[in-house]
């Protein structure tokens, strides 16, 4: 597994050059890459043998190199999810490739349901912490890259340094705890009440495994959710198409947040 990740990282670095920052996009958000800055280059992952590609929406995976205000940023479009039948190592493959290709900071973006009325639909929210409720971890399995480095400290998983710098740039921005679930069904109202009791503010089906994998490789992690709907029980009905439509419509609200985090990432 690690040999393949290293091979893919070498190919990406060879074709697109080094990138101190990687940004992982939510499903169907490839338009965000162009909103972040001029595109320096693109690379499909189709020729990278064993690079997992999303099964949804006919999307192929793509890595886009963007000049984000002078910061070379590797944008990962075409995320894979557990609910597609992928295992945890496949879900985090692209993040591992990005980090081994040189990214020291990984910014994870996602669409999420909101558990509270003050986290309004369309709002970007900085992830302050997570609950990994997927029942799995990318660090399960045969140890690689040394055997004792899998007991990773997650005490500051969503970097307080990056969040604080982003808050300074952006003024006020909401923060919340993201509950990562398996999906693909949306939650029941009882599950949402239980998640609220557990301390969750947001719920979604991605991000938590990628955050763990990035931290395991020593990268600094940031996460941003875009609220696409009130969670189950707080709205009449959750409709996947409307979730996608809302995400597309509010995508530009993520741009200043990702930009602030990328700037903070390269601060000395
Ligand atoms: N639940 C789970 N995942 C989601 C939701 C939700 O309400 N909205 C967007 N992704």
mmCIF file of C-alpha atoms and ligand atoms in Angstrom:
data_model
loop_
_atom_site.group_PDB
_atom_site.id
_atom_site.type_symbol
_atom_site.label_atom_id
_atom_site.label_comp_id
_atom_site.label_asym_id
_atom_site.label_seq_id
_atom_site.Cartn_x
_atom_site.Cartn_y
_atom_site.Cartn_z
ATOM 1 C CA UNK A 1 0.000 0.000 0.000
ATOM 2 C CA UNK A 2 2.663 2.515 1.009
ATOM 3 C CA UNK A 3 4.754 1.724 -2.064
ATOM 4 C CA UNK A 4 1.779 2.643 -4.240
ATOM 5 C CA UNK A 5 1.131 5.853 -2.300
ATOM 6 C CA UNK A 6 4.783 6.829 -2.675
ATOM 7 C CA UNK A 7 4.702 6.038 -6.397
ATOM 8 C CA UNK A 8 1.602 8.174 -6.898
ATOM 9 C CA UNK A 9 3.082 10.993 -4.819
ATOM 10 C CA UNK A 10 6.223 10.953 -6.948
ATOM 11 C CA UNK A 11 4.138 11.109 -10.145
ATOM 12 C CA UNK A 12 2.066 14.028 -8.842
ATOM 13 C CA UNK A 13 5.098 15.932 -7.621
ATOM 14 C CA UNK A 14 6.908 15.273 -10.880
ATOM 15 C CA UNK A 15 4.014 16.554 -12.988
ATOM 16 C CA UNK A 16 2.676 19.410 -10.877
ATOM 17 C CA UNK A 17 5.608 20.341 -8.635
ATOM 18 C CA UNK A 18 5.625 20.752 -4.855
ATOM 19 C CA UNK A 19 2.632 22.189 -2.972
ATOM 20 C CA UNK A 20 2.824 23.193 0.688
ATOM 21 C CA UNK A 21 -0.982 23.154 0.957
ATOM 22 C CA UNK A 22 -3.574 20.612 -0.214
ATOM 23 C CA UNK A 23 -7.321 21.274 -0.298
ATOM 24 C CA UNK A 24 -9.751 18.357 -0.501
ATOM 25 C CA UNK A 25 -13.076 19.265 -2.082
ATOM 26 C CA UNK A 26 -16.541 18.063 -1.230
ATOM 27 C CA UNK A 27 -18.320 15.945 -3.827
ATOM 28 C CA UNK A 28 -19.128 17.819 -7.020
ATOM 29 C CA UNK A 29 -17.214 20.943 -5.990
ATOM 30 C CA UNK A 30 -14.514 20.928 -8.682
ATOM 31 C CA UNK A 31 -15.590 24.477 -9.638
ATOM 32 C CA UNK A 32 -14.075 25.626 -6.340
ATOM 33 C CA UNK A 33 -10.568 25.055 -7.719
ATOM 34 C CA UNK A 34 -10.913 27.883 -10.254
ATOM 35 C CA UNK A 35 -12.462 30.158 -7.626
ATOM 36 C CA UNK A 36 -9.348 29.804 -5.456
ATOM 37 C CA UNK A 37 -6.941 31.200 -8.056
ATOM 38 C CA UNK A 38 -5.349 30.715 -11.480
ATOM 39 C CA UNK A 39 -4.876 27.070 -12.406
ATOM 40 C CA UNK A 40 -1.185 26.163 -12.825
ATOM 41 C CA UNK A 41 -1.824 22.635 -14.066
ATOM 42 C CA UNK A 42 -4.123 19.642 -13.842
ATOM 43 C CA UNK A 43 -3.607 15.934 -13.582
ATOM 44 C CA UNK A 44 -6.206 13.231 -13.875
ATOM 45 C CA UNK A 45 -5.651 10.182 -11.713
ATOM 46 C CA UNK A 46 -6.912 7.723 -14.344
ATOM 47 C CA UNK A 47 -3.416 6.557 -15.305
ATOM 48 C CA UNK A 48 -2.323 6.108 -11.682
ATOM 49 C CA UNK A 49 -2.881 2.406 -11.208
ATOM 50 C CA UNK A 50 -4.874 1.711 -8.036
ATOM 51 C CA UNK A 51 -5.819 5.336 -7.331
ATOM 52 C CA UNK A 52 -9.403 5.002 -6.058
ATOM 53 C CA UNK A 53 -11.884 7.016 -8.046
ATOM 54 C CA UNK A 54 -15.332 8.078 -6.893
ATOM 55 C CA UNK A 55 -18.197 6.020 -8.229
ATOM 56 C CA UNK A 56 -20.696 8.891 -7.964
ATOM 57 C CA UNK A 57 -21.838 11.366 -10.570
ATOM 58 C CA UNK A 58 -19.465 10.104 -13.266
ATOM 59 C CA UNK A 59 -16.699 12.114 -11.599
ATOM 60 C CA UNK A 60 -13.189 11.037 -12.295
ATOM 61 C CA UNK A 61 -10.581 12.048 -9.804
ATOM 62 C CA UNK A 62 -8.476 15.055 -10.625
ATOM 63 C CA UNK A 63 -5.672 16.954 -8.957
ATOM 64 C CA UNK A 64 -5.561 20.646 -9.793
ATOM 65 C CA UNK A 65 -2.595 22.863 -9.046
ATOM 66 C CA UNK A 66 -3.763 26.378 -8.166
ATOM 67 C CA UNK A 67 -1.830 29.558 -7.472
ATOM 68 C CA UNK A 68 -3.657 30.714 -4.344
ATOM 69 C CA UNK A 69 -2.264 34.227 -3.824
ATOM 70 C CA UNK A 70 1.229 32.889 -4.472
ATOM 71 C CA UNK A 71 0.783 29.683 -2.442
ATOM 72 C CA UNK A 72 0.992 26.612 -4.713
ATOM 73 C CA UNK A 73 -2.069 24.656 -3.625
ATOM 74 C CA UNK A 74 -2.953 21.117 -4.670
ATOM 75 C CA UNK A 75 -6.711 20.788 -4.980
ATOM 76 C CA UNK A 76 -8.031 17.233 -4.750
ATOM 77 C CA UNK A 77 -11.328 16.832 -6.634
ATOM 78 C CA UNK A 78 -13.086 13.485 -6.584
ATOM 79 C CA UNK A 79 -13.259 12.279 -3.029
ATOM 80 C CA UNK A 80 -14.174 8.657 -2.212
ATOM 81 C CA UNK A 81 -16.488 7.738 0.639
ATOM 82 C CA UNK A 82 -16.967 4.669 2.813
ATOM 83 C CA UNK A 83 -20.590 4.497 1.683
ATOM 84 C CA UNK A 84 -19.435 3.794 -1.863
ATOM 85 C CA UNK A 85 -18.078 0.516 -0.556
ATOM 86 C CA UNK A 86 -14.519 1.787 -0.259
ATOM 87 C CA UNK A 87 -12.416 0.856 2.714
ATOM 88 C CA UNK A 88 -10.750 3.392 4.973
ATOM 89 C CA UNK A 89 -7.361 3.171 3.238
ATOM 90 C CA UNK A 90 -8.972 3.888 -0.129
ATOM 91 C CA UNK A 91 -10.900 6.826 1.318
ATOM 92 C CA UNK A 92 -7.677 8.471 2.544
ATOM 93 C CA UNK A 93 -5.468 7.535 -0.411
ATOM 94 C CA UNK A 94 -5.555 10.961 -2.097
ATOM 95 C CA UNK A 95 -4.765 12.748 1.164
ATOM 96 C CA UNK A 96 -1.807 10.473 1.799
ATOM 97 C CA UNK A 97 -0.550 11.075 -1.733
ATOM 98 C CA UNK A 98 -0.879 14.845 -1.280
ATOM 99 C CA UNK A 99 1.065 14.782 2.004
ATOM 100 C CA UNK A 100 3.804 12.507 0.682
ATOM 101 C CA UNK A 101 3.994 14.783 -2.372
ATOM 102 C CA UNK A 102 4.894 17.632 -0.007
ATOM 103 C CA UNK A 103 1.730 19.138 1.515
ATOM 104 C CA UNK A 104 2.409 20.157 5.112
ATOM 105 C CA UNK A 105 -1.138 21.447 5.582
ATOM 106 C CA UNK A 106 -4.364 19.753 4.504
ATOM 107 C CA UNK A 107 -7.621 21.702 4.322
ATOM 108 C CA UNK A 108 -10.665 19.401 4.214
ATOM 109 C CA UNK A 109 -13.973 20.778 2.951
ATOM 110 C CA UNK A 110 -17.406 19.189 3.093
ATOM 111 C CA UNK A 111 -21.140 19.683 2.962
ATOM 112 C CA UNK A 112 -22.835 19.125 6.304
ATOM 113 C CA UNK A 113 -26.160 19.114 8.063
ATOM 114 C CA UNK A 114 -26.517 21.587 10.933
ATOM 115 C CA UNK A 115 -27.802 20.616 14.379
ATOM 116 C CA UNK A 116 -28.458 24.207 15.456
ATOM 117 C CA UNK A 117 -30.495 27.041 13.934
ATOM 118 C CA UNK A 118 -27.634 29.514 14.401
ATOM 119 C CA UNK A 119 -25.463 27.454 12.028
ATOM 120 C CA UNK A 120 -27.542 28.584 9.075
ATOM 121 C CA UNK A 121 -27.857 27.007 5.653
ATOM 122 C CA UNK A 122 -25.192 28.458 3.351
ATOM 123 C CA UNK A 123 -22.814 29.348 6.180
ATOM 124 C CA UNK A 124 -19.212 28.146 6.229
ATOM 125 C CA UNK A 125 -18.202 26.697 9.610
ATOM 126 C CA UNK A 126 -14.659 25.985 10.811
ATOM 127 C CA UNK A 127 -14.438 22.467 12.200
ATOM 128 C CA UNK A 128 -13.061 22.678 15.733
ATOM 129 C CA UNK A 129 -13.066 18.933 16.465
ATOM 130 C CA UNK A 130 -14.748 15.745 15.331
ATOM 131 C CA UNK A 131 -16.568 12.627 16.451
ATOM 132 C CA UNK A 132 -15.471 9.701 14.307
ATOM 133 C CA UNK A 133 -18.644 7.596 14.247
ATOM 134 C CA UNK A 134 -17.717 5.609 11.157
ATOM 135 C CA UNK A 135 -16.565 2.640 13.214
ATOM 136 C CA UNK A 136 -13.266 2.505 11.404
ATOM 137 C CA UNK A 137 -9.892 4.194 11.074
ATOM 138 C CA UNK A 138 -7.326 4.439 8.289
ATOM 139 C CA UNK A 139 -4.714 3.368 10.827
ATOM 140 C CA UNK A 140 -6.210 -0.111 11.326
ATOM 141 C CA UNK A 141 -4.360 -2.949 9.664
ATOM 142 C CA UNK A 142 -0.805 -3.998 9.108
ATOM 143 C CA UNK A 143 1.541 -1.354 10.404
ATOM 144 C CA UNK A 144 3.499 0.496 7.808
ATOM 145 C CA UNK A 145 6.055 3.265 7.978
ATOM 146 C CA UNK A 146 7.145 1.977 11.392
ATOM 147 C CA UNK A 147 4.827 0.128 13.725
ATOM 148 C CA UNK A 148 4.519 2.394 16.733
ATOM 149 C CA UNK A 149 3.487 5.591 14.961
ATOM 150 C CA UNK A 150 -0.168 4.665 14.616
ATOM 151 C CA UNK A 151 -1.074 5.782 18.163
ATOM 152 C CA UNK A 152 -1.534 9.310 16.930
ATOM 153 C CA UNK A 153 -2.348 12.154 19.311
ATOM 154 C CA UNK A 154 -5.509 13.925 18.088
ATOM 155 C CA UNK A 155 -5.644 16.513 20.887
ATOM 156 C CA UNK A 156 -5.272 19.378 18.392
ATOM 157 C CA UNK A 157 -6.455 17.633 15.246
ATOM 158 C CA UNK A 158 -8.096 20.695 13.673
ATOM 159 C CA UNK A 159 -5.215 23.055 14.287
ATOM 160 C CA UNK A 160 -6.047 25.771 16.818
ATOM 161 C CA UNK A 161 -3.236 27.825 15.260
ATOM 162 C CA UNK A 162 -4.858 27.759 11.816
ATOM 163 C CA UNK A 163 -8.327 28.450 13.215
ATOM 164 C CA UNK A 164 -7.105 31.386 15.218
ATOM 165 C CA UNK A 165 -5.250 32.852 12.218
ATOM 166 C CA UNK A 166 -8.329 32.368 10.014
ATOM 167 C CA UNK A 167 -10.523 34.090 12.619
ATOM 168 C CA UNK A 168 -8.128 37.032 12.712
ATOM 169 C CA UNK A 169 -8.383 37.378 8.924
ATOM 170 C CA UNK A 170 -12.109 36.743 8.594
ATOM 171 C CA UNK A 171 -13.460 38.461 11.681
ATOM 172 C CA UNK A 172 -16.282 36.287 12.893
ATOM 173 C CA UNK A 173 -16.784 32.766 11.650
ATOM 174 C CA UNK A 174 -18.710 29.990 13.329
ATOM 175 C CA UNK A 175 -16.931 26.915 14.673
ATOM 176 C CA UNK A 176 -18.377 23.517 15.400
ATOM 177 C CA UNK A 177 -17.803 19.855 16.141
ATOM 178 C CA UNK A 178 -18.320 17.629 13.076
ATOM 179 C CA UNK A 179 -19.797 14.176 13.524
ATOM 180 C CA UNK A 180 -18.573 11.890 10.743
ATOM 181 C CA UNK A 181 -21.015 9.062 10.016
ATOM 182 C CA UNK A 182 -21.015 6.196 7.531
ATOM 183 C CA UNK A 183 -24.202 7.112 5.633
ATOM 184 C CA UNK A 184 -25.353 6.990 2.908
ATOM 185 C CA UNK A 185 -28.824 7.377 4.381
ATOM 186 C CA UNK A 186 -29.480 10.627 6.189
ATOM 187 C CA UNK A 187 -29.994 10.357 9.931
ATOM 188 C CA UNK A 188 -33.180 9.817 11.877
ATOM 189 C CA UNK A 189 -34.377 12.606 14.201
ATOM 190 C CA UNK A 190 -33.501 10.341 17.167
ATOM 191 C CA UNK A 191 -29.957 9.946 15.865
ATOM 192 C CA UNK A 192 -29.625 13.708 15.518
ATOM 193 C CA UNK A 193 -30.849 14.218 19.104
ATOM 194 C CA UNK A 194 -28.280 11.645 20.223
ATOM 195 C CA UNK A 195 -25.516 13.410 18.249
ATOM 196 C CA UNK A 196 -26.465 16.719 19.872
ATOM 197 C CA UNK A 197 -26.145 15.084 23.295
ATOM 198 C CA UNK A 198 -22.719 13.823 22.270
ATOM 199 C CA UNK A 199 -21.574 17.337 21.483
ATOM 200 C CA UNK A 200 -21.952 17.468 17.705
ATOM 201 C CA UNK A 201 -22.842 20.660 15.859
ATOM 202 C CA UNK A 202 -22.564 19.352 12.301
ATOM 203 C CA UNK A 203 -23.048 15.980 10.654
ATOM 204 C CA UNK A 204 -21.628 14.588 7.436
ATOM 205 C CA UNK A 205 -20.250 11.520 5.687
ATOM 206 C CA UNK A 206 -16.625 12.425 5.018
ATOM 207 C CA UNK A 207 -13.563 14.204 6.421
ATOM 208 C CA UNK A 208 -12.884 12.391 9.709
ATOM 209 C CA UNK A 209 -10.786 9.569 8.229
ATOM 210 C CA UNK A 210 -8.867 11.983 6.003
ATOM 211 C CA UNK A 211 -8.107 14.199 8.994
ATOM 212 C CA UNK A 212 -6.752 11.226 10.948
ATOM 213 C CA UNK A 213 -4.618 10.071 8.001
ATOM 214 C CA UNK A 214 -3.166 13.540 7.446
ATOM 215 C CA UNK A 215 -2.320 13.943 11.140
ATOM 216 C CA UNK A 216 -0.724 10.486 11.143
ATOM 217 C CA UNK A 217 1.684 11.722 8.462
ATOM 218 C CA UNK A 218 2.476 14.853 10.463
ATOM 219 C CA UNK A 219 0.442 17.343 8.434
ATOM 220 C CA UNK A 220 -1.404 20.241 10.016
ATOM 221 C CA UNK A 221 -5.159 19.860 9.429
ATOM 222 C CA UNK A 222 -8.001 22.314 8.976
ATOM 223 C CA UNK A 223 -11.622 21.571 8.133
ATOM 224 C CA UNK A 224 -14.457 23.702 6.774
ATOM 225 C CA UNK A 225 -18.075 22.617 6.487
ATOM 226 C CA UNK A 226 -20.611 24.323 4.305
ATOM 227 C CA UNK A 227 -24.038 23.953 5.907
ATOM 228 C CA UNK A 228 -26.395 22.601 3.252
ATOM 229 C CA UNK A 229 -29.426 21.683 5.372
ATOM 230 C CA UNK A 230 -30.840 21.593 8.874
ATOM 231 C CA UNK A 231 -30.286 18.068 10.197
ATOM 232 C CA UNK A 232 -33.067 15.471 10.386
ATOM 233 C CA UNK A 233 -35.954 16.443 12.650
ATOM 234 C CA UNK A 234 -35.126 20.142 12.240
ATOM 235 C CA UNK A 235 -36.536 20.311 8.735
ATOM 236 C CA UNK A 236 -39.412 18.626 6.914
ATOM 237 C CA UNK A 237 -37.315 16.570 4.606
ATOM 238 C CA UNK A 238 -33.686 16.227 3.502
ATOM 239 C CA UNK A 239 -33.330 15.871 -0.209
ATOM 240 C CA UNK A 240 -29.942 14.884 -1.666
ATOM 241 C CA UNK A 241 -30.430 16.901 -4.851
ATOM 242 C CA UNK A 242 -31.284 19.976 -2.827
ATOM 243 C CA UNK A 243 -28.239 19.407 -0.646
ATOM 244 C CA UNK A 244 -26.055 19.372 -3.791
ATOM 245 C CA UNK A 245 -27.826 22.385 -5.230
ATOM 246 C CA UNK A 246 -27.424 24.405 -2.021
ATOM 247 C CA UNK A 247 -23.763 23.440 -1.845
ATOM 248 C CA UNK A 248 -23.177 24.603 -5.421
ATOM 249 C CA UNK A 249 -24.994 27.876 -4.811
ATOM 250 C CA UNK A 250 -23.038 28.702 -1.644
ATOM 251 C CA UNK A 251 -19.648 27.481 -2.835
ATOM 252 C CA UNK A 252 -18.198 30.975 -3.161
ATOM 253 C CA UNK A 253 -18.686 31.462 0.604
ATOM 254 C CA UNK A 254 -16.004 28.826 1.180
ATOM 255 C CA UNK A 255 -13.414 30.724 -0.838
ATOM 256 C CA UNK A 256 -12.374 33.378 1.731
ATOM 257 C CA UNK A 257 -12.191 30.698 4.432
ATOM 258 C CA UNK A 258 -9.977 28.343 2.427
ATOM 259 C CA UNK A 259 -7.875 31.332 1.362
ATOM 260 C CA UNK A 260 -7.408 32.486 4.977
ATOM 261 C CA UNK A 261 -6.399 28.968 6.034
ATOM 262 C CA UNK A 262 -3.914 28.623 3.146
ATOM 263 C CA UNK A 263 -2.333 31.960 4.039
ATOM 264 C CA UNK A 264 -2.109 30.939 7.684
ATOM 265 C CA UNK A 265 -0.585 27.628 6.660
ATOM 266 C CA UNK A 266 2.461 29.264 5.126
ATOM 267 C CA UNK A 267 2.971 31.911 7.805
ATOM 268 C CA UNK A 268 6.422 31.529 9.299
HETATM 269 N N1 LIG B 1 -26.396 14.325 7.219
HETATM 270 C C1 LIG B 1 -25.313 13.660 6.791
HETATM 271 N N2 LIG B 1 -24.527 14.108 5.823
HETATM 272 C C2 LIG B 1 -24.841 15.264 5.237
HETATM 273 C C3 LIG B 1 -25.973 16.000 5.614
HETATM 274 C C4 LIG B 1 -26.786 15.506 6.667
HETATM 275 O O1 LIG B 1 -27.800 16.109 7.066
HETATM 276 N N3 LIG B 1 -25.991 17.115 4.828
HETATM 277 C C5 LIG B 1 -24.924 17.037 3.994
HETATM 278 N N4 LIG B 1 -24.224 15.919 4.235
#
